[in-house]
Amino acid sequence: MPAPADAAGSRPTLTDVALLAGVSTATASRVLTGSARVSEDTNRRVQEAISKLGYVRRRAPWTHRPHRPHGGSIAAIITESSERFFSDPFFARLLHGASRALAPVGYQLAFVAVKDRSEYVAAARFVRRGVDGVLLVSSHGSDPLMPVLDTARVPTVLCGRPLSEHGASYVDTDNYGGAQAAVHHLVAAGRQRIGTIAGPRDMAASQDRLRGFTEAMAATGLEPVVDLGDFSLESGERAMTRLLRRRPDLDAVFVASDLMAAGALRALRRAGRRVPDDVAVIGFDDDPVAQYTHPPLSTIRQPVEEQGSTMARHILALIEDRTKPGPRTLLPTTLICRESA
């Protein structure tokens, strides 16, 4: 059946969805609300119609919805695989900070990890069913959820600034300044052949840390050596191996996450390099793993729990008054010196 025409050029309606799926409007509505009285085949046809038409459930603007000071739900959507979500302590720390700020006012925090297309579709459906706000975490590039959130007028706060200017509210840490502090510390310690393991290019935090590193190196007249990881331990190990192959005389490395730094330490041990005697290592995050590596890891501390609680306060402010511009906050970072550098 062809998609229904929309001569006025307006957004597709629930009636359009019902027509395309071959069901009644009431049945299409039950699918949207998650009713158990809908068969699997009907649910599939309605969902396919929604996807084909680009239908977004209409709702009253948030400012017209009744304020619920003691109840509601906030969705924390983490755009990473479930494996990455459960293996990286950053996410648990962030959500703990957010949950601690939301609990006293009665808001429940639900988290969803999304990576492939089907998970994005499920997350969009979850949001359309009605959450009070969204905390969007670990966004890559032009996140496909942002148009959905904009259209549905869901109050949204991002963890970190978006890669491109979007106008959204966010809470970020001083990634640029933290990377510069790491380079200054290494240079002051007499290190001259300094490399970096940067994070994914499609994330603003990675770009800011890499830019801070390269500009600090340029200011001292040193030539940077750069490799890339994806913030996982395994990627840090592989990148460190590649750096040593390119520059066997490397005497320091700044790594854009503590998990990658732990992987770098593993690669250095396998290559017979002593830390910090032969190669100094500085990570980023100050995750718990930094205290238990061998040797304990020098790192750039970002206040992750505070970032989560600040995001929660921002989302509550947006729910309270959707007409206000979304607040933006930049939190400071701090160099923590341990035995690795």
XYZ file of N, CA, C and O in Angstrom, residues 18-144:
508
model
N -2.105 4.764 10.624
C -3.118 3.709 10.641
C -3.476 3.267 9.225
O -3.614 2.068 8.942
N -3.618 4.232 8.302
C -3.952 3.907 6.922
C -2.864 3.068 6.271
O -3.144 2.067 5.592
N -1.606 3.466 6.476
C -0.493 2.743 5.871
C -0.357 1.339 6.447
O -0.036 0.388 5.732
N -0.634 1.204 7.745
C -0.513 -0.104 8.404
C -1.742 -0.969 8.189
O -1.713 -2.178 8.476
N -2.846 -0.381 7.712
C -4.074 -1.135 7.500
C -4.790 -1.485 8.778
O -5.382 -2.560 8.908
N -4.739 -0.566 9.759
C -5.407 -0.792 11.041
C -6.230 0.443 11.379
O -6.141 1.474 10.699
N -7.011 0.353 12.439
C -7.774 1.514 12.888
C -6.859 2.479 13.624
O -5.784 2.106 14.114
N -7.296 3.728 13.739
C -6.530 4.728 14.486
C -6.391 4.314 15.952
O -5.329 4.504 16.568
N -7.449 3.711 16.499
C -7.398 3.273 17.893
C -6.335 2.200 18.092
O -5.603 2.194 19.090
N -6.212 1.284 17.121
C -5.190 0.235 17.220
C -3.788 0.823 17.117
O -2.880 0.442 17.871
N -3.604 1.764 16.189
C -2.300 2.428 16.063
C -1.935 3.130 17.364
O -0.781 3.105 17.801
N -2.922 3.746 17.993
C -2.685 4.427 19.257
C -2.268 3.436 20.346
O -1.394 3.722 21.154
N -2.901 2.241 20.345
C -2.546 1.244 21.358
C -1.103 0.769 21.175
O -0.398 0.490 22.143
N -0.657 0.687 19.912
C 0.743 0.321 19.662
C 1.675 1.371 20.269
O 2.679 1.059 20.915
N 1.353 2.639 20.070
C 2.191 3.722 20.590
C 2.271 3.713 22.109
O 3.296 4.076 22.689
N 1.207 3.310 22.752
C 1.188 3.305 24.217
C 1.674 1.992 24.801
O 1.696 1.813 26.015
N 2.057 1.034 23.919
C 2.597 -0.224 24.404
C 1.568 -1.182 24.952
O 1.889 -2.027 25.804
N 0.354 -1.100 24.476
C -0.709 -1.973 24.971
C -0.412 -3.438 24.660
O 0.047 -3.787 23.575
N -0.711 -4.313 25.621
C -0.508 -5.749 25.431
C -1.596 -6.370 24.566
O -1.511 -7.539 24.202
N -2.645 -5.606 24.244
C -3.781 -6.142 23.484
C -3.543 -6.091 21.973
O -4.465 -6.302 21.192
N -2.328 -5.815 21.548
C -2.011 -5.715 20.127
C -1.163 -6.920 19.731
O -0.201 -7.261 20.414
N -1.526 -7.579 18.611
C -0.776 -8.753 18.163
C 0.608 -8.337 17.667
O 0.842 -7.177 17.311
N 1.512 -9.327 17.627
C 2.875 -9.061 17.181
C 2.895 -8.580 15.735
O 3.642 -7.668 15.375
N 2.055 -9.186 14.886
C 2.016 -8.787 13.483
C 1.508 -7.357 13.322
O 2.057 -6.569 12.545
N 0.460 -7.000 14.082
C -0.066 -5.632 14.018
C 0.958 -4.636 14.510
O 1.170 -3.568 13.911
N 1.610 -4.979 15.606
C 2.645 -4.100 16.146
C 3.742 -3.864 15.116
O 4.190 -2.732 14.907
N 4.153 -4.953 14.416
C 5.208 -4.821 13.410
C 4.775 -3.893 12.278
O 5.537 -3.018 11.851
N 3.544 -4.068 11.780
C 3.064 -3.244 10.664
C 2.960 -1.766 11.048
O 3.312 -0.876 10.259
N 2.511 -1.491 12.262
C 2.401 -0.097 12.704
C 3.791 0.516 12.866
O 4.035 1.660 12.455
N 4.715 -0.247 13.445
C 6.068 0.284 13.625
C 6.742 0.545 12.281
O 7.455 1.540 12.117
N 6.511 -0.330 11.302
C 7.069 -0.107 9.970
C 6.470 1.148 9.341
O 7.179 1.923 8.670
N 5.181 1.362 9.543
C 4.529 2.566 9.009
C 5.087 3.823 9.668
O 5.330 4.837 9.002
N 5.300 3.767 10.977
C 5.876 4.905 11.699
C 7.252 5.243 11.148
O 7.582 6.402 10.894
N 8.068 4.186 10.945
C 9.421 4.396 10.427
C 9.387 4.957 9.013
O 10.130 5.888 8.678
N 8.514 4.424 8.149
C 8.455 4.852 6.752
C 7.975 6.303 6.636
O 8.475 7.074 5.811
N 7.031 6.682 7.473
C 6.466 8.038 7.400
C 7.278 9.063 8.186
O 7.123 10.268 7.998
N 8.140 8.564 9.087
C 8.843 9.498 9.961
C 7.909 10.133 10.972
O 8.103 11.279 11.385
N 6.885 9.372 11.384
C 5.887 9.904 12.307
C 6.470 10.099 13.694
O 7.201 9.257 14.205
N 6.181 11.244 14.294
C 6.564 11.540 15.675
C 5.302 11.847 16.450
O 4.496 12.690 16.036
N 5.130 11.160 17.560
C 3.917 11.344 18.369
C 3.791 12.785 18.832
O 4.705 13.337 19.439
N 2.665 13.412 18.517
C 2.454 14.801 18.927
C 2.084 14.856 20.392
O 1.371 14.012 20.901
N 2.579 15.861 21.044
C 2.242 16.071 22.452
C 2.210 17.558 22.736
O 2.761 18.359 21.975
N 1.586 17.904 23.800
C 1.541 19.326 24.173
C 2.925 19.796 24.528
O 3.743 19.036 25.019
N 3.253 21.074 24.244
C 4.556 21.594 24.657
C 4.780 21.371 26.142
O 3.867 21.422 26.937
N 6.078 21.171 26.505
C 6.384 20.840 27.896
C 5.928 21.921 28.875
O 5.562 21.643 29.989
N 5.938 23.151 28.434
C 5.547 24.223 29.345
C 4.066 24.171 29.673
O 3.626 24.756 30.651
N 3.291 23.446 28.853
C 1.858 23.344 29.114
C 1.496 22.078 29.872
O 0.358 21.867 30.204
N 2.477 21.220 30.068
C 2.199 20.006 30.802
C 2.204 20.304 32.291
O 2.966 21.146 32.763
N 1.378 19.622 33.062
C 1.359 19.881 34.503
C 2.691 19.547 35.140
O 3.294 18.522 34.839
N 3.159 20.435 35.992
C 4.430 20.214 36.670
C 4.273 19.135 37.727
O 3.322 19.126 38.489
N 5.218 18.189 37.725
C 5.162 17.113 38.696
C 6.425 17.166 39.546
O 7.431 16.548 39.211
N 6.384 17.939 40.631
C 7.597 18.124 41.406
C 8.044 16.878 42.134
O 9.173 16.788 42.556
N 7.161 15.910 42.313
C 7.529 14.714 43.072
C 7.153 13.464 42.298
O 6.386 12.637 42.744
N 7.673 13.298 41.128
C 7.426 12.098 40.355
C 7.676 12.320 38.890
O 7.509 13.413 38.381
N 8.089 11.268 38.196
C 8.370 11.372 36.787
C 9.560 10.506 36.448
O 10.120 9.817 37.294
N 9.941 10.538 35.173
C 11.057 9.702 34.744
C 11.976 10.480 33.815
O 11.529 11.279 32.998
N 13.251 10.239 33.977
C 14.287 10.804 33.121
C 15.002 9.638 32.456
O 15.391 8.675 33.126
N 15.179 9.716 31.142
C 15.906 8.677 30.413
C 17.349 9.107 30.204
O 17.610 10.198 29.686
N 18.284 8.281 30.639
C 19.698 8.483 30.321
C 20.018 7.572 29.146
O 20.018 6.338 29.283
N 20.241 8.156 27.977
C 20.502 7.384 26.767
C 21.993 7.448 26.469
O 22.544 8.520 26.211
N 22.642 6.299 26.538
C 24.088 6.205 26.317
C 24.312 5.613 24.941
O 23.931 4.463 24.677
N 24.902 6.377 24.042
C 25.048 5.914 22.660
C 26.344 5.111 22.508
O 27.265 5.494 21.787
N 26.364 3.994 23.203
C 27.463 3.038 23.141
C 26.863 1.636 23.242
O 25.704 1.473 23.635
N 27.662 0.629 22.929
C 27.200 -0.742 23.063
C 27.022 -1.090 24.543
O 27.635 -0.465 25.419
N 26.195 -2.091 24.823
C 26.012 -2.545 26.198
C 27.337 -3.005 26.793
O 27.623 -2.763 27.973
N 28.168 -3.653 25.986
C 29.472 -4.115 26.468
C 30.326 -2.942 26.937
O 30.926 -2.982 28.013
N 30.362 -1.883 26.126
C 31.144 -0.706 26.498
C 30.548 -0.032 27.732
O 31.273 0.411 28.634
N 29.235 0.044 27.793
C 28.573 0.692 28.917
C 28.930 0.013 30.236
O 29.238 0.673 31.227
N 28.914 -1.306 30.260
C 29.165 -2.023 31.506
C 30.649 -2.169 31.832
O 31.002 -2.470 32.970
N 31.532 -1.942 30.861
C 32.966 -2.109 31.116
C 33.674 -0.808 31.475
O 34.774 -0.837 32.032
N 33.059 0.333 31.170
C 33.709 1.620 31.422
C 33.103 2.265 32.661
O 31.916 2.619 32.673
N 33.881 2.433 33.735
C 33.329 2.985 34.983
C 32.846 4.421 34.872
O 32.110 4.897 35.745
N 33.241 5.124 33.809
C 32.785 6.509 33.632
C 31.267 6.593 33.681
O 30.699 7.478 34.330
N 30.590 5.669 33.006
C 29.135 5.749 32.903
C 28.451 5.510 34.245
O 27.490 6.199 34.591
N 28.939 4.531 35.000
C 28.354 4.264 36.320
C 28.529 5.465 37.238
O 27.617 5.840 37.985
N 29.696 6.103 37.188
C 29.951 7.275 38.031
C 29.040 8.439 37.636
O 28.493 9.139 38.491
N 28.889 8.648 36.329
C 28.044 9.741 35.845
C 26.596 9.538 36.274
O 25.946 10.457 36.789
N 26.063 8.323 36.061
C 24.668 8.047 36.392
C 24.438 8.057 37.899
O 23.354 8.427 38.359
N 25.452 7.659 38.666
C 25.320 7.739 40.124
C 25.137 9.193 40.552
O 24.276 9.506 41.386
N 25.945 10.092 39.970
C 25.808 11.514 40.293
C 24.458 12.066 39.906
O 23.831 12.821 40.663
N 23.960 11.673 38.729
C 22.645 12.146 38.274
C 21.529 11.593 39.149
O 20.621 12.326 39.565
N 21.586 10.299 39.449
C 20.545 9.664 40.244
C 20.468 10.266 41.637
O 19.379 10.476 42.189
N 21.613 10.571 42.204
C 21.664 11.156 43.550
C 20.978 12.516 43.590
O 20.356 12.890 44.588
N 21.048 13.265 42.481
C 20.401 14.580 42.428
C 18.915 14.480 42.113
O 18.130 15.336 42.523
N 18.509 13.437 41.386
C 17.106 13.309 40.980
C 16.240 12.646 42.040
O 15.048 12.946 42.154
N 16.816 11.744 42.819
C 16.030 10.966 43.780
C 15.265 11.818 44.792
O 14.088 11.539 45.064
N 15.874 12.862 45.358
C 15.138 13.637 46.371
C 13.862 14.294 45.862
O 12.975 14.606 46.647
N 13.769 14.540 44.539
C 12.558 15.169 43.994
C 11.661 14.142 43.302
O 10.730 14.504 42.586
N 11.946 12.861 43.504
C 11.031 11.817 43.071
C 11.144 11.373 41.633
O 10.283 10.650 41.143
N 12.198 11.781 40.933
C 12.356 11.357 39.545
C 13.162 10.061 39.470
O 14.193 9.932 40.122
N 12.665 9.131 38.675
C 13.386 7.894 38.435
C 14.271 8.056 37.218
O 13.907 8.706 36.234
N 15.461 7.445 37.282
C 16.406 7.503 36.172
C 16.474 6.135 35.509
O 16.819 5.143 36.144
N 16.104 6.097 34.241
C 16.179 4.851 33.467
C 17.276 5.007 32.423
O 17.365 6.046 31.765
N 18.135 3.999 32.279
C 19.205 4.126 31.291
C 18.994 3.145 30.147
O 18.475 2.043 30.319
N 19.395 3.594 28.965
C 19.272 2.804 27.744
C 20.572 2.938 26.973
O 21.035 4.059 26.720
N 21.188 1.810 26.623
C 22.387 1.826 25.786
C 21.985 1.541 24.346
O 21.269 0.578 24.074
N 22.400 2.395 23.423
C 22.025 2.229 22.012
C 23.268 2.271 21.138
O 24.150 3.106 21.331
N 23.328 1.360 20.191
C 24.470 1.330 19.279
C 24.030 1.104 17.834
O 24.386 1.873 16.943
N 23.241 0.038 17.596
C 22.824 -0.234 16.216
C 21.461 0.390 15.925
O 20.813 0.960 16.807
N 21.024 0.254 14.664
C 19.820 0.951 14.218
C 18.589 0.512 15.001
O 17.758 1.347 15.383
N 18.449 -0.786 15.254
C 17.261 -1.266 15.956
C 17.199 -0.691 17.374
O 16.110 -0.393 17.879
N 18.357 -0.516 18.007
C 18.374 0.055 19.353
C 18.015 1.537 19.326
O 17.357 2.030 20.249
N 18.438 2.247 18.272
C 18.040 3.649 18.136
C 16.531 3.766 17.949
O 15.881 4.645 18.532
N 15.953 2.882 17.136
C 14.506 2.906 16.920
C 13.773 2.642 18.231
O 12.794 3.321 18.569
N 14.258 1.658 19.002
C 13.630 1.337 20.284
C 13.744 2.505 21.260
O 12.795 2.812 21.997
N 14.898 3.171 21.265
C 15.082 4.312 22.161
C 14.158 5.462 21.783
O 13.569 6.126 22.649
N 14.012 5.706 20.474
C 13.107 6.765 20.018
C 11.675 6.439 20.416
O 10.917 7.327 20.835
N 11.296 5.181 20.305
C 9.947 4.767 20.691
C 9.731 4.965 22.190
O 8.683 5.420 22.637
N 10.765 4.632 22.971
C 10.695 4.806 24.423
C 10.482 6.278 24.790
O 9.653 6.623 25.635
N 11.202 7.167 24.112
C 11.079 8.605 24.375
C 9.692 9.102 23.989
O 9.065 9.879 24.720
N 9.179 8.640 22.841
C 7.867 9.095 22.370
C 6.738 8.680 23.312
O 5.704 9.335 23.375
N 6.944 7.585 24.017
C 5.891 7.118 24.925
C 5.741 8.042 26.131
O 4.754 7.951 26.846
N 6.710 8.894 26.342
C 6.524 9.914 27.359
C 7.485 9.851 28.522
O 7.225 9.189 29.516
N 8.650 10.490 28.379
C 9.544 10.716 29.510
C 9.587 12.221 29.746
O 9.277 13.011 28.858
N 9.963 12.608 30.939
C 9.987 14.032 31.264
C 11.231 14.746 30.741
O 11.231 15.964 30.559
N 12.282 13.982 30.504
C 13.503 14.586 30.009
C 14.500 13.515 29.628
O 14.339 12.331 29.963
N 15.561 13.914 28.916
C 16.582 12.981 28.449
C 17.970 13.535 28.776
O 18.248 14.719 28.542
N 18.817 12.673 29.323
C 20.240 12.939 29.446
C 20.922 12.131 28.341
O 20.867 10.898 28.356
N 21.528 12.810 27.374
C 22.152 12.135 26.234
C 23.656 12.072 26.467
O 24.322 13.104 26.582
N 24.187 10.853 26.523
C 25.570 10.628 26.954
C 26.371 9.939 25.848
O 25.868 9.024 25.187
N 27.617 10.385 25.669
C 28.559 9.764 24.736
C 28.087 9.870 23.295
O 28.217 8.932 22.503
N 27.558 11.031 22.954
C 27.025 11.239 21.613
C 28.159 11.299 20.590
O 29.187 11.936 20.809
N 27.954 10.621 19.449
C 28.947 10.577 18.373
C 28.423 11.343 17.165
O 27.301 11.106 16.715
N 29.245 12.239 16.622
C 28.895 12.926 15.384
C 27.534 13.590 15.437
O 27.137 14.188 16.435
N 26.790 13.468 14.340
C 25.425 13.987 14.277
C 24.489 12.901 14.798
O 24.047 12.031 14.041
N 24.210 12.926 16.079
C 23.447 11.858 16.707
C 22.040 11.795 16.128
O 21.322 12.800 16.126
N 21.596 10.622 15.622
C 20.262 10.530 15.012
C 19.123 10.714 16.003
O 17.982 10.915 15.589
